Amino acid sequence: QQQVKQSPQSLIVQKGGISIINCAYENTAFDYFPWYQQFPGKGPALLIAIRPDVSEKKEGRFTISFNKSAKQFSLHIMDSQPGDSATYFCAAAPHSAGKLIFGQGTTLQVKP
Amino acid sequence: SAVISQKPSRDICQRGTSLTIQCQVDSQVTMMFWYRQQPGQSLTLIATANQGSEATYESGFVIDKFPISRPNLTFSTLTVSNMSPEDSSIYLCSVERRNTEAFFGQGTRLTVV
């Protein structure tokens, strides 16, 4: 059973625009919600993560918004750059940050 | 972050054979994890490898197919046994730090012909 649903599957954004990727989860035992960035031929790199005790976390141009009641969280990339073009995965984990359930991934293309 | 080295980075193998993938971490970690990423797909957890105990496998994965060793706190291996073309995937090692962050190696790209 799929437990983390991610949308959209692909996204095209103009340079300088805002990229928004959404995820929804089902299991209320999840308490760790990271986002990973993956470039072709590379392993996923941790971008930013949040715990359910806060509703928003910002690191540079990347922001996670978290809605516990709706069981949804999203990644916002401000001032998107061509170098941000990659596949982004949301994930969730119960208790252990290592046992991750991944969303399906979003391929982001930022056009110059 | 953690420095995670995987070997080999890629391999092409004949069906019916086995491949052992190595994962080396730059510092001691309690838990190591193995994931599979099928072509164009997301990541799926195969198993959790704890030092001093048998690996714990997720639903759909069995020890006979994916035996795992964890001889110490910085090293683990995953073997893909009796391979078929359906096993063609990227296999990734991951470690957890302070129960707050999980880091991945670069992966092993396996092609079975």
Short mmCIF file of C-alpha atoms in Angstrom, two decimals:
data_model
loop_
_atom_site.label_atom_id
_atom_site.label_comp_id
_atom_site.label_asym_id
_atom_site.label_seq_id
_atom_site.Cartn_x
_atom_site.Cartn_y
_atom_site.Cartn_z
CA GLN A 1 0.00 0.00 0.00
CA GLN A 2 1.40 3.33 -1.06
CA GLN A 3 1.84 5.50 2.00
CA VAL A 4 3.34 8.71 0.63
CA LYS A 5 1.81 10.33 -2.43
CA GLN A 6 3.77 12.99 -4.28
CA SER A 7 2.67 15.44 -6.94
CA PRO A 8 3.22 16.62 -9.55
CA GLN A 9 5.19 13.94 -11.35
CA SER A 10 6.99 16.61 -13.38
CA LEU A 11 7.29 20.36 -13.15
CA ILE A 12 8.65 23.06 -15.45
CA VAL A 13 9.42 26.45 -13.95
CA GLN A 14 11.04 29.56 -15.33
CA LYS A 15 14.25 30.80 -13.78
CA GLY A 16 13.45 32.97 -10.78
CA GLY A 17 10.06 31.40 -10.24
CA ILE A 18 8.74 29.35 -7.33
CA SER A 19 8.69 25.57 -7.54
CA ILE A 20 6.13 23.81 -5.36
CA ILE A 21 5.99 20.07 -4.78
CA ASN A 22 3.36 18.46 -2.58
CA CYS A 23 3.20 15.27 -0.58
CA ALA A 24 0.48 13.55 1.43
CA TYR A 25 0.86 10.71 3.88
CA GLU A 26 -1.48 8.27 5.54
CA ASN A 27 0.33 6.87 8.54
CA THR A 28 -0.04 9.10 11.59
CA ALA A 29 2.96 7.36 13.15
CA PHE A 30 5.26 9.20 10.76
CA ASP A 31 7.22 11.86 12.60
CA TYR A 32 10.08 12.71 10.27
CA PHE A 33 9.60 14.28 6.85
CA PRO A 34 12.69 14.92 4.70
CA TRP A 35 13.11 16.06 1.14
CA TYR A 36 15.87 14.68 -1.07
CA GLN A 37 17.37 15.98 -4.28
CA GLN A 38 18.77 13.53 -6.78
CA PHE A 39 20.81 14.29 -9.88
CA PRO A 40 21.24 11.66 -12.61
CA GLY A 41 23.80 9.05 -11.65
CA LYS A 42 23.99 10.24 -8.07
CA GLY A 43 22.55 9.13 -4.77
CA PRO A 44 19.82 11.21 -3.13
CA ALA A 45 21.09 14.18 -1.12
CA LEU A 46 19.26 15.40 1.95
CA LEU A 47 17.90 18.85 1.27
CA ILE A 48 15.77 19.77 4.26
CA ALA A 49 13.68 17.95 6.83
CA ILE A 50 10.96 18.72 9.34
CA ARG A 51 9.37 17.19 12.42
CA PRO A 52 5.62 17.58 13.09
CA ASP A 53 6.12 19.93 16.03
CA VAL A 54 6.66 22.85 13.64
CA SER A 55 4.60 24.05 10.68
CA GLU A 56 7.38 25.52 8.60
CA LYS A 57 11.13 25.28 8.20
CA LYS A 58 13.29 27.42 5.95
CA GLU A 59 16.85 26.88 4.81
CA GLY A 60 18.04 29.35 2.23
CA ARG A 61 15.79 29.15 -0.81
CA PHE A 62 14.13 25.94 0.38
CA THR A 63 11.08 25.88 2.65
CA ILE A 64 9.02 23.00 3.99
CA SER A 65 5.42 23.71 4.93
CA PHE A 66 3.78 21.11 7.12
CA ASN A 67 0.07 20.62 7.82
CA LYS A 68 -0.35 17.93 10.45
CA SER A 69 -4.16 17.91 10.45
CA ALA A 70 -4.30 17.48 6.68
CA LYS A 71 -1.35 15.06 6.69
CA GLN A 72 0.34 17.04 3.97
CA PHE A 73 3.68 18.71 3.49
CA SER A 74 5.24 20.62 0.65
CA LEU A 75 8.57 21.88 -0.62
CA HIS A 76 8.88 25.42 -1.92
CA ILE A 77 11.94 26.41 -3.91
CA MET A 78 12.18 30.15 -4.16
CA ASP A 79 14.06 31.90 -6.97
CA SER A 80 14.43 28.61 -8.82
CA GLN A 81 17.66 28.23 -10.80
CA PRO A 82 18.64 25.94 -13.70
CA GLY A 83 21.01 24.19 -11.29
CA ASP A 84 17.96 23.13 -9.28
CA SER A 85 16.87 20.91 -12.18
CA ALA A 86 16.78 17.45 -10.62
CA THR A 87 14.42 14.85 -9.24
CA TYR A 88 12.98 15.61 -5.82
CA PHE A 89 11.67 13.00 -3.43
CA CYS A 90 9.65 13.54 -0.32
CA ALA A 91 9.80 10.86 2.32
CA ALA A 92 8.42 9.99 5.71
CA ALA A 93 9.56 7.80 8.56
CA PRO A 94 8.21 6.56 11.86
CA HIS A 95 10.65 7.15 14.72
CA SER A 96 13.82 6.13 12.85
CA ALA A 97 15.05 8.68 10.31
CA GLY A 98 16.64 5.85 8.35
CA LYS A 99 13.58 3.72 7.56
CA LEU A 100 12.14 5.99 4.92
CA ILE A 101 9.01 5.63 2.82
CA PHE A 102 9.54 7.64 -0.35
CA GLY A 103 7.12 9.44 -2.58
CA GLN A 104 7.17 8.75 -6.30
CA GLY A 105 9.42 11.67 -7.14
CA THR A 106 9.06 14.92 -9.08
CA THR A 107 11.28 15.81 -12.00
CA LEU A 108 11.90 19.54 -11.92
CA GLN A 109 13.15 21.45 -14.93
CA VAL A 110 14.05 25.10 -14.48
CA LYS A 111 14.24 26.91 -17.78
CA PRO A 112 16.78 29.72 -18.19
CA SER B 1 26.90 14.65 6.89
CA ALA B 2 28.39 11.20 6.41
CA VAL B 3 30.80 10.00 3.76
CA ILE B 4 29.49 6.75 2.33
CA SER B 5 31.44 4.79 -0.23
CA GLN B 6 29.88 2.03 -2.30
CA LYS B 7 31.63 -0.49 -4.46
CA PRO B 8 31.25 -1.26 -7.27
CA SER B 9 29.68 1.88 -8.70
CA ARG B 10 28.23 -0.12 -11.55
CA ASP B 11 28.33 -3.63 -12.95
CA ILE B 12 26.88 -5.72 -15.71
CA CYS B 13 26.19 -9.30 -14.64
CA GLN B 14 24.96 -12.47 -16.21
CA ARG B 15 21.63 -13.86 -15.09
CA GLY B 16 21.91 -16.60 -12.51
CA THR B 17 25.03 -15.13 -10.93
CA SER B 18 25.40 -13.15 -7.68
CA LEU B 19 26.89 -9.74 -6.94
CA THR B 20 28.08 -8.45 -3.58
CA ILE B 21 27.90 -4.70 -3.02
CA GLN B 22 30.05 -3.11 -0.35
CA CYS B 23 29.22 -0.05 1.74
CA GLN B 24 31.85 1.73 3.83
CA VAL B 25 31.06 4.66 6.16
CA ASP B 26 33.59 7.18 7.44
CA SER B 27 32.47 6.82 11.06
CA GLN B 28 30.69 4.35 13.28
CA VAL B 29 26.93 4.14 12.88
CA THR B 30 24.41 1.94 14.63
CA MET B 31 22.04 1.37 11.77
CA MET B 32 22.67 0.94 8.07
CA PHE B 33 20.01 0.54 5.44
CA TRP B 34 19.81 -0.87 1.94
CA TYR B 35 17.46 0.55 -0.68
CA ARG B 36 16.58 -0.36 -4.23
CA GLN B 37 15.72 2.16 -6.94
CA GLN B 38 14.34 0.53 -10.05
CA PRO B 39 14.82 2.40 -13.34
CA GLY B 40 12.96 5.69 -13.31
CA GLN B 41 11.30 4.81 -10.01
CA SER B 42 11.42 5.82 -6.38
CA LEU B 43 13.41 4.22 -3.61
CA THR B 44 12.24 1.19 -1.68
CA LEU B 45 13.74 -0.02 1.58
CA ILE B 46 15.10 -3.56 1.32
CA ALA B 47 16.40 -4.14 4.82
CA THR B 48 17.95 -2.69 7.95
CA ALA B 49 21.40 -3.94 8.93
CA ASN B 50 22.38 -3.77 12.59
CA GLN B 51 25.80 -4.81 13.80
CA GLY B 52 25.69 -8.00 15.82
CA SER B 53 22.25 -9.13 14.73
CA GLU B 54 20.52 -10.42 11.66
CA ALA B 55 19.22 -7.95 9.16
CA THR B 56 15.54 -7.05 9.23
CA TYR B 57 13.84 -7.33 5.85
CA GLU B 58 10.89 -5.36 4.54
CA SER B 59 7.86 -6.99 3.02
CA GLY B 60 8.66 -8.41 -0.39
CA PHE B 61 12.35 -8.94 0.29
CA VAL B 62 13.89 -12.15 1.62
CA ILE B 63 17.24 -13.12 3.03
CA ASP B 64 17.85 -15.86 0.47
CA LYS B 65 17.67 -13.32 -2.34
CA PHE B 66 19.36 -10.40 -0.57
CA PRO B 67 21.71 -11.69 2.14
CA ILE B 68 23.29 -8.89 4.17
CA SER B 69 26.35 -8.82 6.37
CA ARG B 70 27.25 -6.22 9.00
CA PRO B 71 30.58 -7.25 10.49
CA ASN B 72 31.30 -3.93 12.21
CA LEU B 73 29.95 -0.43 12.77
CA THR B 74 31.39 1.06 9.57
CA PHE B 75 30.80 -1.63 6.95
CA SER B 76 28.02 -3.67 5.37
CA THR B 77 27.49 -5.78 2.28
CA LEU B 78 24.40 -6.61 0.26
CA THR B 79 24.41 -9.60 -2.06
CA VAL B 80 21.96 -9.87 -4.92
CA SER B 81 21.65 -13.61 -5.50
CA ASN B 82 20.65 -15.65 -8.53
CA MET B 83 20.08 -12.50 -10.52
CA SER B 84 17.49 -11.99 -13.23
CA PRO B 85 16.93 -8.97 -15.49
CA GLU B 86 14.24 -7.79 -13.04
CA ASP B 87 17.01 -7.17 -10.51
CA SER B 88 18.46 -4.43 -12.71
CA SER B 89 18.32 -1.42 -10.42
CA ILE B 90 20.35 1.03 -8.45
CA TYR B 91 21.16 -0.31 -4.99
CA LEU B 92 21.83 2.31 -2.34
CA CYS B 93 23.34 2.17 1.10
CA SER B 94 22.12 4.62 3.71
CA VAL B 95 23.06 5.53 7.27
CA GLU B 96 21.24 7.36 10.00
CA ARG B 97 22.84 10.04 12.18
CA ARG B 98 21.48 11.08 15.57
CA ASN B 99 18.06 9.76 14.55
CA THR B 100 17.52 13.00 12.67
CA GLU B 101 19.20 12.61 9.32
CA ALA B 102 19.68 9.85 6.78
CA PHE B 103 22.45 9.99 4.18
CA PHE B 104 22.90 7.94 1.04
CA GLY B 105 25.82 6.60 -0.88
CA GLN B 106 26.18 7.16 -4.60
CA GLY B 107 24.61 3.83 -5.36
CA THR B 108 25.54 0.75 -7.37
CA ARG B 109 23.99 0.62 -10.81
CA LEU B 110 23.37 -3.04 -11.64
CA THR B 111 22.42 -4.33 -15.05
CA VAL B 112 21.56 -8.01 -15.43
CA VAL B 113 21.75 -9.46 -18.94
#
